[in-house]
mmCIF file of C-alpha atoms in Angstrom:
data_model
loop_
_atom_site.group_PDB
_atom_site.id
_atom_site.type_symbol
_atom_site.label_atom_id
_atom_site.label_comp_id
_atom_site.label_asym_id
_atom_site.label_seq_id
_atom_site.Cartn_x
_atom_site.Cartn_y
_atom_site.Cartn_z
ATOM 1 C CA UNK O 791 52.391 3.981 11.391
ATOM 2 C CA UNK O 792 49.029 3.376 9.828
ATOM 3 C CA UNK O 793 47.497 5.200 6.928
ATOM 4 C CA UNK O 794 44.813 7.605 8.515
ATOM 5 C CA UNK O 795 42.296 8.533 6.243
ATOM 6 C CA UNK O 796 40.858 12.002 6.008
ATOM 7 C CA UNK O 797 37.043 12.909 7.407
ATOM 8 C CA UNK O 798 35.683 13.375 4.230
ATOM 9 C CA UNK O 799 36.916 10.043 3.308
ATOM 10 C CA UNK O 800 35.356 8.446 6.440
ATOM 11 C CA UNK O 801 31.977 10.369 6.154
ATOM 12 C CA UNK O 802 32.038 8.635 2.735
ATOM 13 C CA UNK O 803 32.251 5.374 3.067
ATOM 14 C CA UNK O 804 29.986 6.219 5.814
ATOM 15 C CA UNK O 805 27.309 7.555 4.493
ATOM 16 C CA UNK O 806 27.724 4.704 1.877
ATOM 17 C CA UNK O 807 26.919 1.956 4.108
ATOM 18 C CA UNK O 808 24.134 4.060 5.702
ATOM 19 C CA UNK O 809 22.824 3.968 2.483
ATOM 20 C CA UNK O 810 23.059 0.567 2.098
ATOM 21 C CA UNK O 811 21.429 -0.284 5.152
ATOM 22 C CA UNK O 812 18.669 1.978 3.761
ATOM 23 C CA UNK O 813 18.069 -0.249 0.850
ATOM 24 C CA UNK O 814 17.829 -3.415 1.904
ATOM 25 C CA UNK O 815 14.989 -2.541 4.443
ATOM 26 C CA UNK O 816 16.986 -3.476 7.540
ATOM 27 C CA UNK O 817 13.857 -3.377 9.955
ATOM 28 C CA UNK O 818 12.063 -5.425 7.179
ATOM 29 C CA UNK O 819 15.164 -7.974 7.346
ATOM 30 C CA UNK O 820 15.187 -7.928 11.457
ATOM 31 C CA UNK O 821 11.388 -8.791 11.032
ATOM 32 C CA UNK O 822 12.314 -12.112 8.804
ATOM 33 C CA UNK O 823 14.964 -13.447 11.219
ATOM 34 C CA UNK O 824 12.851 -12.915 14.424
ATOM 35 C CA UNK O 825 9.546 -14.593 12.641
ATOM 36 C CA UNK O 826 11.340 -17.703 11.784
ATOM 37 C CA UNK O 827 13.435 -17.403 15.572
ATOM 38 C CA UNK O 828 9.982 -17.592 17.283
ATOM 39 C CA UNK O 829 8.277 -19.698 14.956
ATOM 40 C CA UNK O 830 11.405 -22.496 15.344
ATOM 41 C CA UNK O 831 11.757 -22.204 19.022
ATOM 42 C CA UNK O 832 8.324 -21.602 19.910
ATOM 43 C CA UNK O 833 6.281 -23.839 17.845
ATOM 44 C CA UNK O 834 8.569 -26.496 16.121
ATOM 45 C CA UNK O 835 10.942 -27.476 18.417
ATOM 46 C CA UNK O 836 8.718 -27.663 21.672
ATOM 47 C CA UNK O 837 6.709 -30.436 19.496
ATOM 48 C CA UNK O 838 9.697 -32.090 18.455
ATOM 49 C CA UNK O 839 11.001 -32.276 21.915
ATOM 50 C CA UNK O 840 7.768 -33.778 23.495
ATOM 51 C CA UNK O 841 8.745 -36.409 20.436
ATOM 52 C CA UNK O 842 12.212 -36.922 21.190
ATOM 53 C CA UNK O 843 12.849 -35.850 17.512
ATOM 54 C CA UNK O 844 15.851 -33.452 16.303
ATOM 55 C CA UNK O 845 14.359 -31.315 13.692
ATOM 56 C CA UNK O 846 16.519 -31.134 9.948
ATOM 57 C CA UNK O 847 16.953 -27.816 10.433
ATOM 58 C CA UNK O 848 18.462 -26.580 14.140
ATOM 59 C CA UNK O 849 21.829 -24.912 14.913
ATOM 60 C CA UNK O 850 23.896 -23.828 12.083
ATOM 61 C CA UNK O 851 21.501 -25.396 9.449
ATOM 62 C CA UNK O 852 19.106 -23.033 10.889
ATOM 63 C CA UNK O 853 21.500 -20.148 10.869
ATOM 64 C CA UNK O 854 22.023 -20.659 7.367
ATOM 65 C CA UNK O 855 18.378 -20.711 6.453
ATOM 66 C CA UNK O 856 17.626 -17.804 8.250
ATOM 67 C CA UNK O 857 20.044 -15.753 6.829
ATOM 68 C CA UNK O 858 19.510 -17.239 3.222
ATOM 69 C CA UNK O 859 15.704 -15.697 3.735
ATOM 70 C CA UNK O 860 17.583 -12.435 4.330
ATOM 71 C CA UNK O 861 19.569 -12.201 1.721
ATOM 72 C CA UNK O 862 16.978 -13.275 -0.837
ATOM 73 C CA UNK O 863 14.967 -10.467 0.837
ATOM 74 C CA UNK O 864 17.931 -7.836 0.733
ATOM 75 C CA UNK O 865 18.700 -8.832 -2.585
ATOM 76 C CA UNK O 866 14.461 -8.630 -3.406
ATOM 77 C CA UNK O 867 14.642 -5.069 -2.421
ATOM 78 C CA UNK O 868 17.456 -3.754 -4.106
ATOM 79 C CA UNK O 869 16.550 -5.115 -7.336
ATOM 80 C CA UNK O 870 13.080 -3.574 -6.771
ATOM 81 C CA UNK O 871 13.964 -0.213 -6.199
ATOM 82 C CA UNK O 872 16.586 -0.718 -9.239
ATOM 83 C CA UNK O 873 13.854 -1.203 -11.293
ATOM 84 C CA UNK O 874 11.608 1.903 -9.727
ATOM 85 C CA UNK O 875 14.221 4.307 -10.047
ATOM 86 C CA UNK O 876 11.958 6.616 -11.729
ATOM 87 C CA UNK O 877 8.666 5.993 -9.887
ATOM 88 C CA UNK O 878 10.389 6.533 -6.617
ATOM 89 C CA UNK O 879 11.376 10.012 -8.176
ATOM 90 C CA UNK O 880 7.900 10.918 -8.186
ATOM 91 C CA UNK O 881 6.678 9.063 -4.892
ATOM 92 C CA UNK O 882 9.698 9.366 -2.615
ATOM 93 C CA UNK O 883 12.105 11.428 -3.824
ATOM 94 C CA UNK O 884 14.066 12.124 -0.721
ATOM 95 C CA UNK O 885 14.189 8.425 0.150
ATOM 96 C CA UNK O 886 15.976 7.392 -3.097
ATOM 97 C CA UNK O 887 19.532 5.355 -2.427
ATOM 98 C CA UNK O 888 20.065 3.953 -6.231
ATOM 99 C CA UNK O 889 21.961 6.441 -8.381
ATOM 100 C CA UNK O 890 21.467 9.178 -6.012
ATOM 101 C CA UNK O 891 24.104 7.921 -3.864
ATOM 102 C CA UNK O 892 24.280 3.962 -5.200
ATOM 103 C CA UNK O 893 25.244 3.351 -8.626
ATOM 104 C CA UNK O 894 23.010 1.515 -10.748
ATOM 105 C CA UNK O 895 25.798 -0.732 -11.757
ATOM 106 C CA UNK O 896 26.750 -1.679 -7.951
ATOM 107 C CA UNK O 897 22.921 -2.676 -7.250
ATOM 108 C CA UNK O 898 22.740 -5.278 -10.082
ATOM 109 C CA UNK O 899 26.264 -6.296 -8.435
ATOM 110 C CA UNK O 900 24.714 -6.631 -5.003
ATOM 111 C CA UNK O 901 21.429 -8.323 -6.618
ATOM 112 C CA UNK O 902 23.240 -11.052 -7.575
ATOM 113 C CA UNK O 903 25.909 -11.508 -5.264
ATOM 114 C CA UNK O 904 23.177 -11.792 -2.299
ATOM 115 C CA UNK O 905 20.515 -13.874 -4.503
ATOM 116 C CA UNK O 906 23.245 -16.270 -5.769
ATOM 117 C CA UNK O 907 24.473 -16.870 -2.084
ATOM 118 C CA UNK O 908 21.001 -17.531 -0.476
ATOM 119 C CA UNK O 909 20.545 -19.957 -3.236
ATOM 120 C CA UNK O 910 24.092 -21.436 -2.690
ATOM 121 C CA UNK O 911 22.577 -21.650 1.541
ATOM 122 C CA UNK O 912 19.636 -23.589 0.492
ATOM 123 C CA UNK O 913 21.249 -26.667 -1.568
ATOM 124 C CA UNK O 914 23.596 -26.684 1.299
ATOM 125 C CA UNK O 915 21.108 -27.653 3.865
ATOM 126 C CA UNK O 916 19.819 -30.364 1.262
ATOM 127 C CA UNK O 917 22.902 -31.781 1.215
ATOM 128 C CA UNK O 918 23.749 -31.652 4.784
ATOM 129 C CA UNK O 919 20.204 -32.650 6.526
ATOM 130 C CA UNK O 920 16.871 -34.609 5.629
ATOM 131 C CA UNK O 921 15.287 -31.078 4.512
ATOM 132 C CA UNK O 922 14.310 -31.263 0.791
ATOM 133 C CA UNK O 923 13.942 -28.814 -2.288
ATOM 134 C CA UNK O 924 15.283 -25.969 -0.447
ATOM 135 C CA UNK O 925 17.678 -24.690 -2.752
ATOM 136 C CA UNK O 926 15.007 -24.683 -5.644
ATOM 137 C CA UNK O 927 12.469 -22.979 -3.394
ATOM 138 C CA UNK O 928 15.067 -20.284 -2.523
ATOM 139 C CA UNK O 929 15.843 -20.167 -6.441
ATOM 140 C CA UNK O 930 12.074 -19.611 -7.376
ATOM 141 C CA UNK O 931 11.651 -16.778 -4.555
ATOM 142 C CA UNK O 932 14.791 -15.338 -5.889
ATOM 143 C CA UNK O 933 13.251 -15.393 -9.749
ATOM 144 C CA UNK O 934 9.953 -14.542 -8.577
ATOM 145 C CA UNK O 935 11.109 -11.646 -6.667
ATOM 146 C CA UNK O 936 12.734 -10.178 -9.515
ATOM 147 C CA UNK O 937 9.411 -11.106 -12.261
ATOM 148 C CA UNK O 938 7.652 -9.012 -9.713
ATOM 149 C CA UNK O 939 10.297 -5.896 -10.456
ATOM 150 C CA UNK O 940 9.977 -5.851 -13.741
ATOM 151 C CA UNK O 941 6.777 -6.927 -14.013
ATOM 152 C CA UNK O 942 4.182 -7.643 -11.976
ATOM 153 C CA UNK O 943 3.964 -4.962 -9.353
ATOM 154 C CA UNK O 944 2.530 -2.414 -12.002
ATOM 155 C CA UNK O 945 -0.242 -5.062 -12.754
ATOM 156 C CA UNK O 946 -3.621 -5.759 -11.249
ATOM 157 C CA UNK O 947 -3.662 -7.380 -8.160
ATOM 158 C CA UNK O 948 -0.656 -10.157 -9.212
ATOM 159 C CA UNK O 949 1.589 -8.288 -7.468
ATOM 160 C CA UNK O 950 -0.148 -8.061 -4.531
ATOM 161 C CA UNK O 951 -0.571 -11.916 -3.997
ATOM 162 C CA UNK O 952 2.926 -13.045 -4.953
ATOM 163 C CA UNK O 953 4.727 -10.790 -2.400
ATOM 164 C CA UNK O 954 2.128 -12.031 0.007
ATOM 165 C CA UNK O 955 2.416 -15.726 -0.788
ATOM 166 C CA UNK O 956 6.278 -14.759 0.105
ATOM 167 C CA UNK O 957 5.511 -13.433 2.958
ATOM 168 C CA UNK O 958 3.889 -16.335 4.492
ATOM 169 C CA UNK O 959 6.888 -18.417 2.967
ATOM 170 C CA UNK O 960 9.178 -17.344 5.657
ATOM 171 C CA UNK O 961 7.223 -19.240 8.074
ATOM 172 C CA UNK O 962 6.502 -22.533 5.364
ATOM 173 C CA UNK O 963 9.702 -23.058 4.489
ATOM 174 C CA UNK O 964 10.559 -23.696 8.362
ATOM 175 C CA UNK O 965 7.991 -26.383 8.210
ATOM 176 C CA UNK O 966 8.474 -27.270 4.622
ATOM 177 C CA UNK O 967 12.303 -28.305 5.948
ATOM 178 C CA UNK O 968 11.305 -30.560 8.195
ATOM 179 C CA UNK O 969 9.136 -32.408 5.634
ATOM 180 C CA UNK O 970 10.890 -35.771 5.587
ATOM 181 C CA UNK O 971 9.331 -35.606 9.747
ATOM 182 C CA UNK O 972 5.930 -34.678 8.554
ATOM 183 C CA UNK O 973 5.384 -37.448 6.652
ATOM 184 C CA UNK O 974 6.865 -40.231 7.949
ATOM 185 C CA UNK O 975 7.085 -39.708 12.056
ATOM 186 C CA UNK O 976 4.428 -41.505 13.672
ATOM 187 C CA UNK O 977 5.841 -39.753 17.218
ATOM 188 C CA UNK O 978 5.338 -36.232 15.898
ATOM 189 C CA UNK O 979 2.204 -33.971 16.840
ATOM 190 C CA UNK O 980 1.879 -33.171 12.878
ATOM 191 C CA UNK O 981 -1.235 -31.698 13.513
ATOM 192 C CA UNK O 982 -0.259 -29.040 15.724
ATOM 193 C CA UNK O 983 2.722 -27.850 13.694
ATOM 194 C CA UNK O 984 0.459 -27.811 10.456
ATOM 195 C CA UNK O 985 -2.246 -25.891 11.877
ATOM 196 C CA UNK O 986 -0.242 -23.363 13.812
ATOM 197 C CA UNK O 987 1.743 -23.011 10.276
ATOM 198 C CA UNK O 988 -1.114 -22.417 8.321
ATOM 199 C CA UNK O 989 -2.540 -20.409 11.323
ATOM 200 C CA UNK O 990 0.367 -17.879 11.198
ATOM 201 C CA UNK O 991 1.149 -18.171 7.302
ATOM 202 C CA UNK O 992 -2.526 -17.367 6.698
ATOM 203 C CA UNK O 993 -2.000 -14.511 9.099
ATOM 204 C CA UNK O 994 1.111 -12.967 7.243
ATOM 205 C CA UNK O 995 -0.516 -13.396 3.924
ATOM 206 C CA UNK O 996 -3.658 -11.555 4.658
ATOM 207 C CA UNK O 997 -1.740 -9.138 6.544
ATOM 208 C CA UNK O 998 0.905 -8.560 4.280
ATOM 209 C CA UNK O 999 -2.119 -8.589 1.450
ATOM 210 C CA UNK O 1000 -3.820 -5.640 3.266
ATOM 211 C CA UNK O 1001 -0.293 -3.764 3.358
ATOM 212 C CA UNK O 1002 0.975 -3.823 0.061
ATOM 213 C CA UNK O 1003 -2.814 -2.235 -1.457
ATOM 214 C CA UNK O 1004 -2.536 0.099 1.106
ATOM 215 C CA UNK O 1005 0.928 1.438 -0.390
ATOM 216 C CA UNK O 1006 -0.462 0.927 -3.950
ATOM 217 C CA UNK O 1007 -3.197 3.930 -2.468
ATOM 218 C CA UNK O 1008 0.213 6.089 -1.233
ATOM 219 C CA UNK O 1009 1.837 5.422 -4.464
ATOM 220 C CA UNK O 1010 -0.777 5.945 -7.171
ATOM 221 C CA UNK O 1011 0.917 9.252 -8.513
ATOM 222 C CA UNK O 1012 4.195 7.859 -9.497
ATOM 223 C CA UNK O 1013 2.595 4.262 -10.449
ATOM 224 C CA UNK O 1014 -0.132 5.929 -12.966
ATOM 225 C CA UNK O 1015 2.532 8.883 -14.338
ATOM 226 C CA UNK O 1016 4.696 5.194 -15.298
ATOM 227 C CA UNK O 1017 1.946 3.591 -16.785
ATOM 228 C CA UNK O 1018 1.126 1.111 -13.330
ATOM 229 C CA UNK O 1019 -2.151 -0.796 -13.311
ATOM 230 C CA UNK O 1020 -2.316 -1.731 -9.440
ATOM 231 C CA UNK O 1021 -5.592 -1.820 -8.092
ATOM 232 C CA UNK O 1022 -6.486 2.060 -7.192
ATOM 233 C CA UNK O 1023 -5.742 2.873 -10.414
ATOM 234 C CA UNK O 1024 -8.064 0.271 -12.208
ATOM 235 C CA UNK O 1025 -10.922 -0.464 -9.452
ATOM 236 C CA UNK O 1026 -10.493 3.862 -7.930
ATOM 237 C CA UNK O 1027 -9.846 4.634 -4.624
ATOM 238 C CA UNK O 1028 -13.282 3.920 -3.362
ATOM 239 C CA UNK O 1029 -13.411 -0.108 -4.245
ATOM 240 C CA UNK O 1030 -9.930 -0.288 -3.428
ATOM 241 C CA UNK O 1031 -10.873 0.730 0.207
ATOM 242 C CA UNK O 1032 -13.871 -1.547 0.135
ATOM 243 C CA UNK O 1033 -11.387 -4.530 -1.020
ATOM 244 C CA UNK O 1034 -9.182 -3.627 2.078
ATOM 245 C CA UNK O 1035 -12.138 -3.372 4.367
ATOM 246 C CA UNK O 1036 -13.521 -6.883 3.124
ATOM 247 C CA UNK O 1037 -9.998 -8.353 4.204
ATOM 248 C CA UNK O 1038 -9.795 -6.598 7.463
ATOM 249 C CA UNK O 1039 -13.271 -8.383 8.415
ATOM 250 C CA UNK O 1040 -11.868 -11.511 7.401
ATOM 251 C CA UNK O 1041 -8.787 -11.240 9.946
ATOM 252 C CA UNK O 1042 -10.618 -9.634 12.352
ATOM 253 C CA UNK O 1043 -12.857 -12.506 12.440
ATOM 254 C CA UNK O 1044 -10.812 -14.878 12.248
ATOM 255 C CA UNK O 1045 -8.260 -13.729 15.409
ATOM 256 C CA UNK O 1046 -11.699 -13.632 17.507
ATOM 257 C CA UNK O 1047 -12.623 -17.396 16.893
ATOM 258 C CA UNK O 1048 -8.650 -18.593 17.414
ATOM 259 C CA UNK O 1049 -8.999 -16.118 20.784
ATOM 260 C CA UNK O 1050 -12.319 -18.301 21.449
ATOM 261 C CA UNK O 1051 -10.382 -21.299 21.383
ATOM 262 C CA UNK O 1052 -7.598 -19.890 23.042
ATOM 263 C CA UNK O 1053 -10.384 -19.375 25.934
ATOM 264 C CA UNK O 1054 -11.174 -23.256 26.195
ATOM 265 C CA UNK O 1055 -7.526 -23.968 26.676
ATOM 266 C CA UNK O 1056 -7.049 -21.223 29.376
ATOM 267 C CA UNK O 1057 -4.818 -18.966 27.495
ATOM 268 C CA UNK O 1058 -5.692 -16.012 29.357
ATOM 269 C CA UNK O 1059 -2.372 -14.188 28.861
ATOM 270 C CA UNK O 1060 -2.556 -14.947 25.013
ATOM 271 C CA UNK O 1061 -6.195 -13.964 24.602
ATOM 272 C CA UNK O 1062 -5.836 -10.466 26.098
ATOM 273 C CA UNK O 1063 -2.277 -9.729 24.516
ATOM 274 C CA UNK O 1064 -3.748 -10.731 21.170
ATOM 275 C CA UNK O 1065 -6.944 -8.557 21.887
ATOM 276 C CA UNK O 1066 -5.005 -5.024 23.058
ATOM 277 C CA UNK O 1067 -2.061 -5.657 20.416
ATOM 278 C CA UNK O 1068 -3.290 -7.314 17.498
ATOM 279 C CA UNK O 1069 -7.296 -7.000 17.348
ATOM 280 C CA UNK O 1070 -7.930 -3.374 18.696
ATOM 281 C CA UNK O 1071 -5.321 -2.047 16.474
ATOM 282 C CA UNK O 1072 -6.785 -3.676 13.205
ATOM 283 C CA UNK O 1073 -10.107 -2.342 14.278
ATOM 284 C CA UNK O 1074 -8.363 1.125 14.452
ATOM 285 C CA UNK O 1075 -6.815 0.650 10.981
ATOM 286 C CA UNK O 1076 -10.492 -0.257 9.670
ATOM 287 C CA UNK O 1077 -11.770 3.325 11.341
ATOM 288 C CA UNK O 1078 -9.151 4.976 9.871
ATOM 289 C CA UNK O 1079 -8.990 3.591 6.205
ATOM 290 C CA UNK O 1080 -12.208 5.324 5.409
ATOM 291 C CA UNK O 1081 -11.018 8.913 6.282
ATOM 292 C CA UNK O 1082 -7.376 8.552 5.055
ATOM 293 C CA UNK O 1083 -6.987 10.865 1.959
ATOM 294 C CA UNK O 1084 -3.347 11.384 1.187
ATOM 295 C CA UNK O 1085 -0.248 10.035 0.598
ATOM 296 C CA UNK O 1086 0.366 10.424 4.121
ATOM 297 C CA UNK O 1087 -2.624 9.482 5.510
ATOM 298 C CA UNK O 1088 -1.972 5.981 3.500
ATOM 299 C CA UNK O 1089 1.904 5.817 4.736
ATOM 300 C CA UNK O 1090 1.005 5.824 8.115
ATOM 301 C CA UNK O 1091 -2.126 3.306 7.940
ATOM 302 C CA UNK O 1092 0.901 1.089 6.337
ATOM 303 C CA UNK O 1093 3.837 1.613 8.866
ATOM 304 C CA UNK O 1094 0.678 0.741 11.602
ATOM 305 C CA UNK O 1095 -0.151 -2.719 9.668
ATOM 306 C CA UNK O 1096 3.291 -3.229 9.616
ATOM 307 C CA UNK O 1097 3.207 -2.625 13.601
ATOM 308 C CA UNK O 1098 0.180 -5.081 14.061
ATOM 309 C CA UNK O 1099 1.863 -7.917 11.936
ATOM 310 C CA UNK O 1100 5.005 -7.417 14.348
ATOM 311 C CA UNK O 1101 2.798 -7.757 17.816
ATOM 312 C CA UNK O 1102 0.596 -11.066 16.023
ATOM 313 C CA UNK O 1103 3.863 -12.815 14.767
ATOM 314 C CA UNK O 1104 5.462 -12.153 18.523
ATOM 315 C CA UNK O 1105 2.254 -13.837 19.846
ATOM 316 C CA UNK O 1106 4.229 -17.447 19.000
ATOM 317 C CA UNK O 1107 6.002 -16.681 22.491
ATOM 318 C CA UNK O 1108 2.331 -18.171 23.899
ATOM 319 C CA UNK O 1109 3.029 -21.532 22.709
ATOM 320 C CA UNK O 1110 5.896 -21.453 24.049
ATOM 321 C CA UNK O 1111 4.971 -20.814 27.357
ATOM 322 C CA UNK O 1112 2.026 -22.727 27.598
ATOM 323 C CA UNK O 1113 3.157 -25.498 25.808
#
C-alpha cells in the first residue's frame, strides 16, 4: 500500500513550490526562453539556411543554452531578493518569499546550485561545438548578477546599466555562439544577423533601461529608509522623469525610422503590428509618466513596459515570414 500523506502535508510542500515559482520570476524566465526561441529560429537560422550553414548552437546545444540563461536568471533573482530582504519589507511586504516562507539558508543553497549548473551548461557547449567563451560569459553574468545584489543596485545609475547590458545579452550570446561563423564564413549574410542583433539588443537595453528607473520611482521608500542612492533619490523625482522621457524619445524614434525602412521592403504586416503594439503603447507610457504619482501609479507604468518589450521582441516572427 503506499504511504498517503496528510492535506496539511500536501498543502505544504505545495505552497512551497508556489513559492518558489514566485521567486524566480517565472513569467520573467518564460520571457528569456521565448526571446532567444524567436531570435534563433527567426533570424539566425533562416540566414544560415539560405547559406547552407549549421549554426554551433541548434538542437540540444541550444536547449542547453537556453536553459543555462534561465537558470543564471532564476538563480539572479533569488540571490537578489536574498539580499533585499529588508527593503522588500518596506516596499512589498506581502510579496516577500525569503524567510517568510523560504529560509534564508535554502536561497543561498538554490543560488548556487542553479548558478554553478548554468555555468557547468556553458563550458559544455564549448567543448561540444565551434561556440567560444561561453562558459566564462555565463560565469561573469553569474558574478555580475550577484555584485549587483550586494552592491550596485543601491548606487547611481550602475545598476541600472548592468542589468540592462544583461538584458540585451540574452539575445548576444545567441550570436556571440556562432562567432567562429561570423568571422570566417564567406557564405553567411553577416550583415543581416549583426544588424538585426544589435537592432533587437539595442531595443532590450533601452527598454529594459527605461524599466528598471521606473521601479527605482516605485521603490524609493524602502531604497532611501536602507540607505539606496538610485537615481530618484539623488537626481528627485522630477529629473528622474525627464531622464525616462529623454529615453522614450530615443526608442520612439528610433522604431519609426526601422518602420520607414520596413516600408521600402514592403513589410506592411510588420510596420502596422509594430505601430499598434509597440509604438502607440510607448507613446502611452510617455503620457502617462508625467501624471504617475505613487507607488502604484509607477508599478503599473512598469508591468506596461514590460508588456511593450514582450509585443517588440515577438516582432522577430516578421523575419521569419518575410524572409
Amino acid at each position: 500500500m503506499p504511504t498517503l500523506y496528510p492535506p496539511q502535508k500536501v498543502i505544504a510542500v505545495l505552497k512551497l513550490v508556489t513559492a518558489f515559482i514566485r521567486l524566480v520570476r517565472w513569467p520573467n524566465l518564460v520571457f528569456i526562453a521565448v526571446t532567444q526561441l524567436l531570435f534563433l529560429y527567426c533570424v539566425v537560422r533562416p540566414v544560415f539556411d539560405r547559406a547552407g550553414l549549421v549554426p554551433n548552437i541548434y538542437g540540444w546545444r541550444f536547449g542547453l543554452l537556453c536553459l543555462s540563461s534561465v537558470l543564471i536568471a532564476a538563480a539572479g533573482y533569488i540571490i537578489n531578493d536574498y539580499f533585499d530582504l529588508d527593503i522588500d519589507q518596506v516596499n512589498k511586504p506581502e510579496k516577500m518569499v525569503v524567510e517568510k516562507i523560504i529560509h534564508r539558508r535554502w536561497t543561498i543553497v538554490w543560488h548556487l546550485a542553479l548558478s554553478i549548473a548554468g555555468i557547468v551548461m556553458g563550458f559544455v557547449i564549448d567543448f561540444t561545438s565551434r561556440a567560444f567563451l561561453v562558459g566564462v560569459a555565463n560565469f561573469l553574468c553569474v558574478a555580475l548578477l550577484f555584485v549587483y545584489s550586494i552592491s550596485f543596485k543601491k548606487k547611481f545609475l550602475i545598476g541600472n546599466v548592468l542589468i540592462s547590458v544583461l538584458t540585451a545579452w540574452v539575445i548576444l550570446v545567441i550570436t556571440w555562439s556562432e562567432n567562429s561563423h561570423v568571422f570566417s564564413s564567406t557564405s553567411l549574410n553577416v550583415n543581416k544577423i549583426l544588424r538585426v542583433t544589435f537592432l533587437y539588443a539595442g531595443f532590450a537595453f533601452i527598454i529594459s533601461l527605461i524599466r528598471e528607473v521606473v521601479k527605482d520611482m516605485e521603490d524609493m521608500e524602502g531604497d532611501r529608509r536602507y540607505g539606496g542612492k538610485t537615481m530618484p533619490i539623488v537626481w528627485g523625482v522630477i529629473a528622474t522623469k525627464v531622464f525616462v522621457s529623454v529615453w522614450l524619445s530615443v526608442i520612439i524614434i528610433a522604431l519609426l525610422v526601422v518602420q520607414g525602412y520596413a516600408l521600402t521592403l514592403g513589410w506592411w504586416g510588420s510596420v502596422i503590428y509594430m505601430v499598434l503594439l509597440v509604438i502607440a503603447p510607448l507613446f502611452y507610457i510617455f503620457k502617462k509618466l508625467y501624471k504617475a504619482q505613487t507607488p502604484k501609479d509607477y508599478h503599473s507604468l512598469s508591468s506596461l513596459i514590460k508588456l511593450v518589450m514582450f509585443t517588440g521582441i515577438l516582432s522577430m516572427i516578421f523575419f521569419k515570414i518575410y524572409s
